[in-house]
Amino acid sequence: MIDLNNLTIKKAHQAMKAGEYSCLDLTGAYLNEIEKKNPKLNAYLEVFTESALKEAKIADKKFKEGTATLLTGIPIAVKDNILIKGKIASAGSKILENYKATYDATVVKKLKKEKAVFLGRTNLDEFAMGASTENSAFGVTKNPHDIERVSGGSSGGSAAAVAANLCLAALGSDTAGSIRQPSSFCGVVGLKPTYGAVSRYGLIALGSSLDCIGPIVKNVRDAEIIQEAIKGWDKSDSTSLREVKSQKLKIEKSKFTVGVPNIRLTDGQIKSETLKNLEEAIEKLKSLGYKVKSIELPNLRYAVPAYYIILPAEASANLARYDGVKYGLREKGENLMETYFKTRGRGFGPEVRRRIFIGTYVLSAGYLDAYYNKANAVRDLIKKDFEKAFEEVDLILTPTTAGPAFKIGEKSADPVQMYLEDIFTVPANHTGLPAISIPYGQAEEMPLGIQFIASHQNESLLFKVSKDFLGEKD
Amino acid sequence: MIGKNDIENLSKLARIELDEEEKKSLAEDIEKILSFVEQIKEAGGEIQTEPAVGKLRNIMREDKNPHKKGIHTEELLETAPEREGAYIKVQKIL
């Protein structure tokens, strides 16, 4: 029996290298777990049993030849809005239910090059719009810690799969917190890289100025390994960052300062346990030798409202391509115009329709300055707040979420309540900053998470301090 | 105030069919969401047209070495809802 619960990428690599078990054994072990637990959790929308076993054999060959890299044979799950050539990419939507990807996303191409094993595609809120997977056209993903609760979203399938040992690592995407919030809810590690550090080519677009692909994993070192593998400039993504400086950081703790913004109980729906947990995290940082300082981010309270203007605007433009002509669902009407209306009316679920309508409204003639342009001005203010903060501190600490995973159905009736889920995570998307959620503490017997935010392209700082905080050895 | 007329107009712009019941519920939701996002009116900041992050850069390449003609045709056409030979079939436009 392979101890999947305590497995890391490095441990699995060493075991396969030493011949303790083969990649076929490892892949088989995960497929067994999936068969046992997935019907209840609904983390995977599809399991690639056949191709995964084939890939495992290829990986085993690489080990035999001595050409295996760290990710060779590592069984991973992919959020179902990231394209894998020849596989369905549904984005959790009826409109793409049968759409087969015609090319590999850059991140997938990079992982394929290392001969990772693709176990399947994971559930998400439709087009990644949501914070609970309740907006998926294919049912909610349940939280492995308590199946009456949500796994978070939108990358809820990926986070639940990692937490329940249904894969060793997973890819998610994060537009307002969609990697970090479900990671926090499921008690795992989630990284949203610097905007542009990882190519978006082959990620089904939601909000193009906010979207990032990143890892969801069991520990910080694994996040670092996946991030190293998937990052890099890409000619196919015009917002891809050309220079990614790799910093060798020697942290002198006595001079290293972590900033904590003033958070009030009135911010969003923050629970008192969350604030208490944050206080404990601060004490722990201090005991580890870090300096902790309170900071002001005065425009933080506008982050969620500004997001729910910018995102719907960008999404309504991005989703205009689903028209029933080139690919995806076609609901035929009397004429072409009617076909458009029917296809989009029946193919998109309620939250997607809601956001397309909001986006259409805020972009319509006469409203542009009042909404979209104003929201971008606010976004710039938020960016300046963070720039100012990083003049005084090296990292910023916040809770990842206002509270632990909520009950299924608890927030689905009120879109604004659901939107407030993003309160601590969305600033990193507005600003393009890298941020990580790591498990720390509990409330209502469910995991809580804390979030570190670094300045641009300083992922290495996030890894270093997170490992130190969790007592993780390389 | 978002009324039924506004929703019908948005439905036309977004090309999304709605039934009567949803027109009502969407009007309520959108009203609620707009009053929430309108908080940003209290914030400062100069209106600008340049985005704060994610600046697009043109990525140019030499106009040469095209891929071989037709190598992607079949797989792309296969994703179309309806086709005729090497064409995607749609209803009459004019």
mmCIF file of N, CA and C in Angstrom, chain A residues 125-194:
data_model
loop_
_atom_site.group_PDB
_atom_site.id
_atom_site.type_symbol
_atom_site.label_atom_id
_atom_site.label_comp_id
_atom_site.label_asym_id
_atom_site.label_seq_id
_atom_site.Cartn_x
_atom_site.Cartn_y
_atom_site.Cartn_z
ATOM 1 N N ASP A 125 -17.173 25.817 -11.072
ATOM 2 C CA ASP A 125 -18.334 26.631 -11.377
ATOM 3 C C ASP A 125 -18.304 26.945 -12.870
ATOM 4 N N GLU A 126 -19.484 27.022 -13.470
ATOM 5 C CA GLU A 126 -19.560 27.236 -14.913
ATOM 6 C C GLU A 126 -18.697 28.433 -15.354
ATOM 7 N N PHE A 127 -17.791 28.192 -16.288
ATOM 8 C CA PHE A 127 -16.842 29.200 -16.775
ATOM 9 C C PHE A 127 -16.067 29.865 -15.632
ATOM 10 N N ALA A 128 -15.919 29.124 -14.531
ATOM 11 C CA ALA A 128 -15.162 29.598 -13.357
ATOM 12 C C ALA A 128 -15.846 30.769 -12.649
ATOM 13 N N MET A 129 -17.162 30.907 -12.851
ATOM 14 C CA MET A 129 -17.896 31.992 -12.196
ATOM 15 C C MET A 129 -18.585 31.472 -10.944
ATOM 16 N N GLY A 130 -17.896 31.621 -9.816
ATOM 17 C CA GLY A 130 -18.520 31.198 -8.574
ATOM 18 C C GLY A 130 -17.488 30.869 -7.524
ATOM 19 N N ALA A 131 -17.977 30.577 -6.315
ATOM 20 C CA ALA A 131 -17.083 30.347 -5.179
ATOM 21 C C ALA A 131 -17.478 29.078 -4.437
ATOM 22 N N SER A 132 -18.168 28.148 -5.136
ATOM 23 C CA SER A 132 -18.660 26.965 -4.428
ATOM 24 C C SER A 132 -18.837 25.733 -5.322
ATOM 25 N N THR A 133 -18.626 25.835 -6.593
ATOM 26 C CA THR A 133 -18.966 24.845 -7.636
ATOM 27 C C THR A 133 -20.467 24.579 -7.742
ATOM 28 N N GLU A 134 -21.268 25.337 -6.984
ATOM 29 C CA GLU A 134 -22.726 25.158 -7.106
ATOM 30 C C GLU A 134 -23.237 25.641 -8.460
ATOM 31 N N ASN A 135 -22.414 26.445 -9.149
ATOM 32 C CA ASN A 135 -22.817 26.910 -10.478
ATOM 33 C C ASN A 135 -22.394 25.972 -11.597
ATOM 34 N N SER A 136 -21.793 24.828 -11.274
ATOM 35 C CA SER A 136 -21.445 23.871 -12.321
ATOM 36 C C SER A 136 -22.721 23.285 -12.911
ATOM 37 N N ALA A 137 -22.710 23.078 -14.234
ATOM 38 C CA ALA A 137 -23.870 22.430 -14.861
ATOM 39 C C ALA A 137 -23.901 20.942 -14.518
ATOM 40 N N PHE A 138 -22.834 20.451 -13.880
ATOM 41 C CA PHE A 138 -22.735 19.015 -13.624
ATOM 42 C C PHE A 138 -22.708 18.673 -12.131
ATOM 43 N N GLY A 139 -23.344 19.514 -11.328
ATOM 44 C CA GLY A 139 -23.491 19.220 -9.907
ATOM 45 C C GLY A 139 -22.355 19.773 -9.070
ATOM 46 N N VAL A 140 -22.634 19.889 -7.761
ATOM 47 C CA VAL A 140 -21.684 20.494 -6.831
ATOM 48 C C VAL A 140 -20.592 19.479 -6.455
ATOM 49 N N THR A 141 -19.378 19.974 -6.181
ATOM 50 C CA THR A 141 -18.325 19.137 -5.591
ATOM 51 C C THR A 141 -18.401 19.289 -4.080
ATOM 52 N N LYS A 142 -18.478 18.143 -3.391
ATOM 53 C CA LYS A 142 -18.623 18.205 -1.933
ATOM 54 C C LYS A 142 -17.261 18.274 -1.253
ATOM 55 N N ASN A 143 -17.255 18.876 -0.082
ATOM 56 C CA ASN A 143 -15.998 19.019 0.654
ATOM 57 C C ASN A 143 -15.617 17.695 1.310
ATOM 58 N N PRO A 144 -14.402 17.189 1.061
ATOM 59 C CA PRO A 144 -13.998 15.898 1.636
ATOM 60 C C PRO A 144 -14.008 15.892 3.174
ATOM 61 N N HIS A 145 -13.915 17.068 3.816
ATOM 62 C CA HIS A 145 -13.939 17.130 5.288
ATOM 63 C C HIS A 145 -15.354 17.063 5.849
ATOM 64 N N ASP A 146 -16.335 17.404 5.044
ATOM 65 C CA ASP A 146 -17.738 17.361 5.472
ATOM 66 C C ASP A 146 -18.589 17.490 4.205
ATOM 67 N N ILE A 147 -19.218 16.384 3.814
ATOM 68 C CA ILE A 147 -19.880 16.385 2.510
ATOM 69 C C ILE A 147 -21.163 17.217 2.471
ATOM 70 N N GLU A 148 -21.529 17.817 3.608
ATOM 71 C CA GLU A 148 -22.656 18.749 3.560
ATOM 72 C C GLU A 148 -22.203 20.159 3.194
ATOM 73 N N ARG A 149 -20.895 20.320 3.090
ATOM 74 C CA ARG A 149 -20.358 21.649 2.782
ATOM 75 C C ARG A 149 -19.755 21.698 1.380
ATOM 76 N N VAL A 150 -19.629 22.915 0.879
ATOM 77 C CA VAL A 150 -19.037 23.107 -0.443
ATOM 78 C C VAL A 150 -17.525 22.930 -0.360
ATOM 79 N N SER A 151 -16.931 22.649 -1.511
ATOM 80 C CA SER A 151 -15.471 22.543 -1.576
ATOM 81 C C SER A 151 -14.862 23.901 -1.909
ATOM 82 N N GLY A 152 -15.708 24.889 -2.109
ATOM 83 C CA GLY A 152 -15.221 26.192 -2.552
ATOM 84 C C GLY A 152 -15.157 26.238 -4.064
ATOM 85 N N GLY A 153 -14.778 27.394 -4.575
ATOM 86 C CA GLY A 153 -14.732 27.480 -6.029
ATOM 87 C C GLY A 153 -13.984 28.699 -6.510
ATOM 88 N N SER A 154 -13.746 28.783 -7.751
ATOM 89 C CA SER A 154 -14.344 27.872 -8.713
ATOM 90 C C SER A 154 -13.563 26.565 -8.884
ATOM 91 N N SER A 155 -12.284 26.503 -8.471
ATOM 92 C CA SER A 155 -11.512 25.266 -8.676
ATOM 93 C C SER A 155 -11.820 24.232 -7.582
ATOM 94 N N GLY A 156 -13.071 24.069 -7.220
ATOM 95 C CA GLY A 156 -13.458 23.173 -6.123
ATOM 96 C C GLY A 156 -13.128 21.717 -6.402
ATOM 97 N N GLY A 157 -13.266 21.283 -7.663
ATOM 98 C CA GLY A 157 -12.966 19.898 -8.011
ATOM 99 C C GLY A 157 -11.495 19.581 -7.796
ATOM 100 N N SER A 158 -10.624 20.490 -8.216
ATOM 101 C CA SER A 158 -9.186 20.295 -8.066
ATOM 102 C C SER A 158 -8.789 20.258 -6.587
ATOM 103 N N ALA A 159 -9.335 21.171 -5.790
ATOM 104 C CA ALA A 159 -8.979 21.234 -4.367
ATOM 105 C C ALA A 159 -9.482 19.997 -3.632
ATOM 106 N N ALA A 160 -10.712 19.573 -3.932
ATOM 107 C CA ALA A 160 -11.270 18.378 -3.285
ATOM 108 C C ALA A 160 -10.477 17.141 -3.695
ATOM 109 N N ALA A 161 -10.068 17.078 -4.956
ATOM 110 C CA ALA A 161 -9.308 15.921 -5.438
ATOM 111 C C ALA A 161 -7.974 15.805 -4.694
ATOM 112 N N VAL A 162 -7.300 16.929 -4.484
ATOM 113 C CA VAL A 162 -6.025 16.903 -3.749
ATOM 114 C C VAL A 162 -6.276 16.498 -2.291
ATOM 115 N N ALA A 163 -7.285 17.118 -1.672
ATOM 116 C CA ALA A 163 -7.547 16.864 -0.251
ATOM 117 C C ALA A 163 -7.960 15.424 0.009
ATOM 118 N N ALA A 164 -8.676 14.801 -0.941
ATOM 119 C CA ALA A 164 -9.189 13.444 -0.737
ATOM 120 C C ALA A 164 -8.243 12.371 -1.289
ATOM 121 N N ASN A 165 -7.023 12.762 -1.653
ATOM 122 C CA ASN A 165 -6.047 11.821 -2.237
ATOM 123 C C ASN A 165 -6.532 11.204 -3.547
ATOM 124 N N LEU A 166 -7.203 12.027 -4.354
ATOM 125 C CA LEU A 166 -7.634 11.547 -5.671
ATOM 126 C C LEU A 166 -6.654 11.983 -6.761
ATOM 127 N N CYS A 167 -5.589 12.649 -6.351
ATOM 128 C CA CYS A 167 -4.476 13.004 -7.233
ATOM 129 C C CYS A 167 -3.362 13.518 -6.332
ATOM 130 N N LEU A 168 -2.144 13.586 -6.885
ATOM 131 C CA LEU A 168 -1.048 14.112 -6.059
ATOM 132 C C LEU A 168 -0.970 15.630 -6.156
ATOM 133 N N ALA A 169 -1.338 16.145 -7.309
ATOM 134 C CA ALA A 169 -1.320 17.596 -7.511
ATOM 135 C C ALA A 169 -2.382 17.944 -8.542
ATOM 136 N N ALA A 170 -2.794 19.212 -8.555
ATOM 137 C CA ALA A 170 -3.813 19.617 -9.526
ATOM 138 C C ALA A 170 -3.529 21.017 -10.032
ATOM 139 N N LEU A 171 -4.083 21.305 -11.211
ATOM 140 C CA LEU A 171 -4.038 22.667 -11.720
ATOM 141 C C LEU A 171 -5.398 23.315 -11.500
ATOM 142 N N GLY A 172 -5.361 24.592 -11.151
ATOM 143 C CA GLY A 172 -6.586 25.365 -11.047
ATOM 144 C C GLY A 172 -6.400 26.669 -11.789
ATOM 145 N N SER A 173 -7.442 27.508 -11.796
ATOM 146 C CA SER A 173 -7.286 28.859 -12.314
ATOM 147 C C SER A 173 -7.896 29.808 -11.303
ATOM 148 N N ASP A 174 -7.388 31.036 -11.279
ATOM 149 C CA ASP A 174 -7.739 31.985 -10.220
ATOM 150 C C ASP A 174 -7.989 33.347 -10.839
ATOM 151 N N THR A 175 -9.252 33.807 -10.769
ATOM 152 C CA THR A 175 -9.612 35.102 -11.333
ATOM 153 C C THR A 175 -9.970 36.094 -10.225
ATOM 154 N N ALA A 176 -10.434 35.542 -9.076
ATOM 155 C CA ALA A 176 -10.718 36.400 -7.917
ATOM 156 C C ALA A 176 -10.399 35.664 -6.616
ATOM 157 N N GLY A 177 -9.866 34.457 -6.748
ATOM 158 C CA GLY A 177 -9.597 33.638 -5.559
ATOM 159 C C GLY A 177 -9.875 32.173 -5.806
ATOM 160 N N SER A 178 -10.147 31.834 -7.058
ATOM 161 C CA SER A 178 -10.630 30.505 -7.420
ATOM 162 C C SER A 178 -9.640 29.360 -7.202
ATOM 163 N N ILE A 179 -8.369 29.670 -6.938
ATOM 164 C CA ILE A 179 -7.427 28.634 -6.495
ATOM 165 C C ILE A 179 -7.343 28.672 -4.972
ATOM 166 N N ARG A 180 -7.221 29.875 -4.413
ATOM 167 C CA ARG A 180 -6.916 30.021 -2.989
ATOM 168 C C ARG A 180 -8.099 29.709 -2.079
ATOM 169 N N GLN A 181 -9.297 30.154 -2.461
ATOM 170 C CA GLN A 181 -10.455 29.930 -1.588
ATOM 171 C C GLN A 181 -10.783 28.448 -1.457
ATOM 172 N N PRO A 182 -10.897 27.671 -2.555
ATOM 173 C CA PRO A 182 -11.150 26.235 -2.375
ATOM 174 C C PRO A 182 -9.992 25.512 -1.674
ATOM 175 N N SER A 183 -8.758 25.966 -1.886
ATOM 176 C CA SER A 183 -7.622 25.360 -1.191
ATOM 177 C C SER A 183 -7.787 25.551 0.313
ATOM 178 N N SER A 184 -8.186 26.748 0.707
ATOM 179 C CA SER A 184 -8.419 27.040 2.115
ATOM 180 C C SER A 184 -9.560 26.176 2.670
ATOM 181 N N PHE A 185 -10.659 26.090 1.914
ATOM 182 C CA PHE A 185 -11.825 25.304 2.352
ATOM 183 C C PHE A 185 -11.498 23.817 2.496
ATOM 184 N N CYS A 186 -10.571 23.317 1.668
ATOM 185 C CA CYS A 186 -10.268 21.885 1.676
ATOM 186 C C CYS A 186 -8.987 21.561 2.448
ATOM 187 N N GLY A 187 -8.341 22.571 3.020
ATOM 188 C CA GLY A 187 -7.159 22.320 3.837
ATOM 189 C C GLY A 187 -5.906 21.980 3.052
ATOM 190 N N VAL A 188 -5.756 22.545 1.850
ATOM 191 C CA VAL A 188 -4.565 22.280 1.043
ATOM 192 C C VAL A 188 -3.892 23.613 0.659
ATOM 193 N N VAL A 189 -2.813 23.515 -0.117
ATOM 194 C CA VAL A 189 -2.043 24.698 -0.496
ATOM 195 C C VAL A 189 -2.427 25.123 -1.918
ATOM 196 N N GLY A 190 -2.652 26.411 -2.130
ATOM 197 C CA GLY A 190 -2.979 26.904 -3.468
ATOM 198 C C GLY A 190 -2.213 28.166 -3.787
ATOM 199 N N LEU A 191 -1.620 28.200 -4.968
ATOM 200 C CA LEU A 191 -0.834 29.368 -5.380
ATOM 201 C C LEU A 191 -1.453 30.057 -6.580
ATOM 202 N N LYS A 192 -1.684 31.368 -6.435
ATOM 203 C CA LYS A 192 -1.986 32.210 -7.604
ATOM 204 C C LYS A 192 -0.709 32.947 -7.957
ATOM 205 N N PRO A 193 -0.081 32.598 -9.081
ATOM 206 C CA PRO A 193 1.181 33.251 -9.438
ATOM 207 C C PRO A 193 0.974 34.708 -9.857
ATOM 208 N N THR A 194 2.074 35.416 -10.039
ATOM 209 C CA THR A 194 2.052 36.764 -10.610
ATOM 210 C C THR A 194 1.320 36.719 -11.952
#
